PDB file of C-alpha atoms in Angstrom:
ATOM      1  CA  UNK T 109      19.939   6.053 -23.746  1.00 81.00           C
ATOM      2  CA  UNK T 110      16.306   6.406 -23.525  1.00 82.00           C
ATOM      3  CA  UNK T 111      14.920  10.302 -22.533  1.00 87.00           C
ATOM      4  CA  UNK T 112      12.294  10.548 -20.465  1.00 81.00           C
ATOM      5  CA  UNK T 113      10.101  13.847 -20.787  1.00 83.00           C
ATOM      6  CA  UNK T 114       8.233  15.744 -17.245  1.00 87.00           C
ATOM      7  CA  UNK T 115       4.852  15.470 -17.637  1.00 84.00           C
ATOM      8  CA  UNK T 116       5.110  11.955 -19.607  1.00 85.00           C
ATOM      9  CA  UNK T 117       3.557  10.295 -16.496  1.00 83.00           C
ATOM     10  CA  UNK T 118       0.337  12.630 -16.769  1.00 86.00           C
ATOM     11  CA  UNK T 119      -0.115  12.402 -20.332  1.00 87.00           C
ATOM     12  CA  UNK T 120      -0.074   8.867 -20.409  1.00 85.00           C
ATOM     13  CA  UNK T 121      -2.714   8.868 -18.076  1.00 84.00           C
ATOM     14  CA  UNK T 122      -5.069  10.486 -20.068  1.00 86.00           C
ATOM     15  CA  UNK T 123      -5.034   8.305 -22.808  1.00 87.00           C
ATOM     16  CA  UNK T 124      -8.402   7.001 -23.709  1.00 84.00           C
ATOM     17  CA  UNK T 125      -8.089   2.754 -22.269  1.00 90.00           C
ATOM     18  CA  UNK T 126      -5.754   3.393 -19.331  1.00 91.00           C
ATOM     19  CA  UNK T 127      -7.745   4.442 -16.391  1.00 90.00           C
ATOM     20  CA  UNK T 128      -9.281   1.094 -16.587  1.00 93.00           C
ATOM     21  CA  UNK T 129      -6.201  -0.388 -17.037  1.00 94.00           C
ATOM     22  CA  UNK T 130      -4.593   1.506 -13.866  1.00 93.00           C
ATOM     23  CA  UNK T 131      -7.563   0.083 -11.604  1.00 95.00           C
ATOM     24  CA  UNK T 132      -6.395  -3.072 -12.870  1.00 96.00           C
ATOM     25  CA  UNK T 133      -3.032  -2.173 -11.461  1.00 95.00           C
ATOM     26  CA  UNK T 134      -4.276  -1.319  -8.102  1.00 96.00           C
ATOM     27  CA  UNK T 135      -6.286  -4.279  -7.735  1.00 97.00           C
ATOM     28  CA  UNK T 136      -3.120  -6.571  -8.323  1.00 97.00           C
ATOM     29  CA  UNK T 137      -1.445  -4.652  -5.321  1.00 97.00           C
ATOM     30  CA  UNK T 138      -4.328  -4.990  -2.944  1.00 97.00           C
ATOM     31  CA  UNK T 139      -4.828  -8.469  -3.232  1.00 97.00           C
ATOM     32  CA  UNK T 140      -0.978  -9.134  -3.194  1.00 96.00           C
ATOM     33  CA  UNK T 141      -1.155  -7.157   0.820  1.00 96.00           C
ATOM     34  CA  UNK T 142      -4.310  -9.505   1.312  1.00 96.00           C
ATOM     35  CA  UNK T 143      -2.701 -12.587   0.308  1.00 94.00           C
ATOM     36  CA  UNK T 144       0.542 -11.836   2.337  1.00 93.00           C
ATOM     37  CA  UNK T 145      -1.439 -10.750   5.440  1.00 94.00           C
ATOM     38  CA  UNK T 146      -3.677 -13.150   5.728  1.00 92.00           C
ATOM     39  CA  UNK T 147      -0.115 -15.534   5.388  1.00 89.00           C
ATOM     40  CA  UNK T 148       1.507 -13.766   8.828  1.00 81.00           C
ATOM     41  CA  UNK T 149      -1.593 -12.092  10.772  1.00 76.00           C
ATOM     42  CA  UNK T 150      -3.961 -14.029  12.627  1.00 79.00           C
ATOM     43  CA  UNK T 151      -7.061 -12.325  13.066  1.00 82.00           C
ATOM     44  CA  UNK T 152      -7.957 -11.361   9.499  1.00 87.00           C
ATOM     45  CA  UNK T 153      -8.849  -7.631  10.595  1.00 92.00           C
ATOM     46  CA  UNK T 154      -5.813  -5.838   9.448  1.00 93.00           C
ATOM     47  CA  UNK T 155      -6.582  -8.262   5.966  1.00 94.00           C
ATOM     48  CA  UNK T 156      -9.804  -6.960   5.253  1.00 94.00           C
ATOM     49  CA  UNK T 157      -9.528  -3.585   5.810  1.00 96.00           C
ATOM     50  CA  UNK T 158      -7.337  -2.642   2.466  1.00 97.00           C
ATOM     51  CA  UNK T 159      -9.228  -0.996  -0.045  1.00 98.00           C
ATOM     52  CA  UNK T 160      -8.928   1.162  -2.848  1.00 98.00           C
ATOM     53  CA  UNK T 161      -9.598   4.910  -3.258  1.00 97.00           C
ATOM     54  CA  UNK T 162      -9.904   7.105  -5.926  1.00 95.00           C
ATOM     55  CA  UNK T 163      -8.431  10.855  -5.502  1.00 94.00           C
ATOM     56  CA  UNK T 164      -8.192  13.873  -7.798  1.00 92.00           C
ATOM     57  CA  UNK T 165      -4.660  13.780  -8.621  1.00 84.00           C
ATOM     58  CA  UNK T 166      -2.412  16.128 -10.223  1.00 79.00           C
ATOM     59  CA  UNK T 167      -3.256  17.931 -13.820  1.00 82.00           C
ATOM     60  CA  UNK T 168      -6.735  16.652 -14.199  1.00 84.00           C
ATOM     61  CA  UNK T 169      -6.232  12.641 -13.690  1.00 88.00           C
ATOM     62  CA  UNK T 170      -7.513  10.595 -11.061  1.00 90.00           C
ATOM     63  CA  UNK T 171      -5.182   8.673  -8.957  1.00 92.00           C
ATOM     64  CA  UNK T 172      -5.377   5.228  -7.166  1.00 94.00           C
ATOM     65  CA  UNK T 173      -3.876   4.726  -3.754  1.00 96.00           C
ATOM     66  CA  UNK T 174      -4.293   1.428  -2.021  1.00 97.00           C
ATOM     67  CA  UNK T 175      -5.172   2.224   1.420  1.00 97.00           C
ATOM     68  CA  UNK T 176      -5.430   0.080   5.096  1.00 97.00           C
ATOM     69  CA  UNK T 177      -7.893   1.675   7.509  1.00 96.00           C
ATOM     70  CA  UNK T 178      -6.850  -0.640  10.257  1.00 94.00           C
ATOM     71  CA  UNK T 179      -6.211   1.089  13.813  1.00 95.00           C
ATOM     72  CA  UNK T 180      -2.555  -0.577  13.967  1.00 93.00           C
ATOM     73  CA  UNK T 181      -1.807  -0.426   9.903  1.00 95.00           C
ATOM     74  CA  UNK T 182       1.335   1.669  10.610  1.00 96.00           C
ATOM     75  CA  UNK T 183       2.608  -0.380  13.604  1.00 95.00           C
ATOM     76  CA  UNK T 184       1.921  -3.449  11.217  1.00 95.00           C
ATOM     77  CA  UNK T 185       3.834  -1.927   8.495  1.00 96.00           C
ATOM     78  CA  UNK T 186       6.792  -0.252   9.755  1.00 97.00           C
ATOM     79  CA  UNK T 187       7.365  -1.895  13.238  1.00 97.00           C
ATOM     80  CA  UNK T 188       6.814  -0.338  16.280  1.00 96.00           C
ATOM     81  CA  UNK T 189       7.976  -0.569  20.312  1.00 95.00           C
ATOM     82  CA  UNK T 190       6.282  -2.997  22.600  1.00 94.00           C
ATOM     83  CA  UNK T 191       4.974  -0.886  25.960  1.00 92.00           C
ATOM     84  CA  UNK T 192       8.297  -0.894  28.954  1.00 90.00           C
ATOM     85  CA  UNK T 193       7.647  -2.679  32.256  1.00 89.00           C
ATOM     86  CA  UNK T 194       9.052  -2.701  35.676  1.00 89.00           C
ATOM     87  CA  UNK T 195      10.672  -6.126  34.536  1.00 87.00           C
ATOM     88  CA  UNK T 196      11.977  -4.685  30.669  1.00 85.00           C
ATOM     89  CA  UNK T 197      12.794  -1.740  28.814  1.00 90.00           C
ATOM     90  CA  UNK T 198      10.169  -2.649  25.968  1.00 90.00           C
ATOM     91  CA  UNK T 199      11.519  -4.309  22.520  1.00 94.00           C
ATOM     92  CA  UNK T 200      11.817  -3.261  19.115  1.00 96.00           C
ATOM     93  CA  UNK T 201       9.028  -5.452  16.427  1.00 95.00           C
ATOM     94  CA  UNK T 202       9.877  -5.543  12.937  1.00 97.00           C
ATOM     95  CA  UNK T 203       7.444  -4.032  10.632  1.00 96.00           C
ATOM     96  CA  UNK T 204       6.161  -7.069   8.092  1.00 95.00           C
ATOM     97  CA  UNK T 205       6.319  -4.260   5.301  1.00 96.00           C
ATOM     98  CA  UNK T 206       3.279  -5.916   3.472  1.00 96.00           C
ATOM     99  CA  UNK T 207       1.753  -3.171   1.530  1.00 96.00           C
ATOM    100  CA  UNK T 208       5.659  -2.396   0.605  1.00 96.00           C
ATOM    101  CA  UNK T 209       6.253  -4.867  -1.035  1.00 95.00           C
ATOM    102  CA  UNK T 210       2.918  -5.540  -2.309  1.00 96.00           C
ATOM    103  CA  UNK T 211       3.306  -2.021  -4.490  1.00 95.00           C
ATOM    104  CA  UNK T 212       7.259  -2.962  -5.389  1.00 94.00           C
ATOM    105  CA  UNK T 213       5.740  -6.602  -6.795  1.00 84.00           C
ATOM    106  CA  UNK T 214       6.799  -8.875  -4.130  1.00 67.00           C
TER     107      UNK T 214
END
């Protein structure tokens, strides 16, 4: 059974060729949530505002995070109540879970 040290993560990321090589990573996840929202949202606003930033992280490396500045990005992503009425109680939408499964390849 493979052991796998604490720290190994942060080590590996300062290895001389793999920052570039984790903005690659990054950019593979942003334009997997750009393909699959353009698929199942119809204005395109929520699409284009992904982007990626670039943070101090932990122990001296920098860290990606793949970011959606849109006003509803939460709502979008993990679902949210429609407003009650005199005529309903309000209902329950699904979040589409598209940066989700943009990071967990699919």
């Amino acid at each position: 059974m493979a052991k796998v040290y604490k720290g190994a993560g942060t080590k590996v990321a300062r290895l001389p060729g793999i920052q570039p090589e984790l903005d690659v990573a990054a950019m593979k996840v942003m334009l997997r949530a750009k393909a699959e929202a353009a698929a199942s949202i119809r204005t395109g606003h929520y699409e284009s505002s992904f982007e990626i930033k670039r943070v101090p992280g932990k122990r001296g490396v920098t860290d990606r995070l793949v970011v959606n500045n849109d006003e509803a990005s939460l709502a979008i992503e993990y679902g949210h109540m429609t407003p009650a009425s005199k005529r309903s109680p309000g209902r329950f939408v699904p979040g589409k879970f598209i940066l989700t499964r943009a990071v967990n390849g699919g």
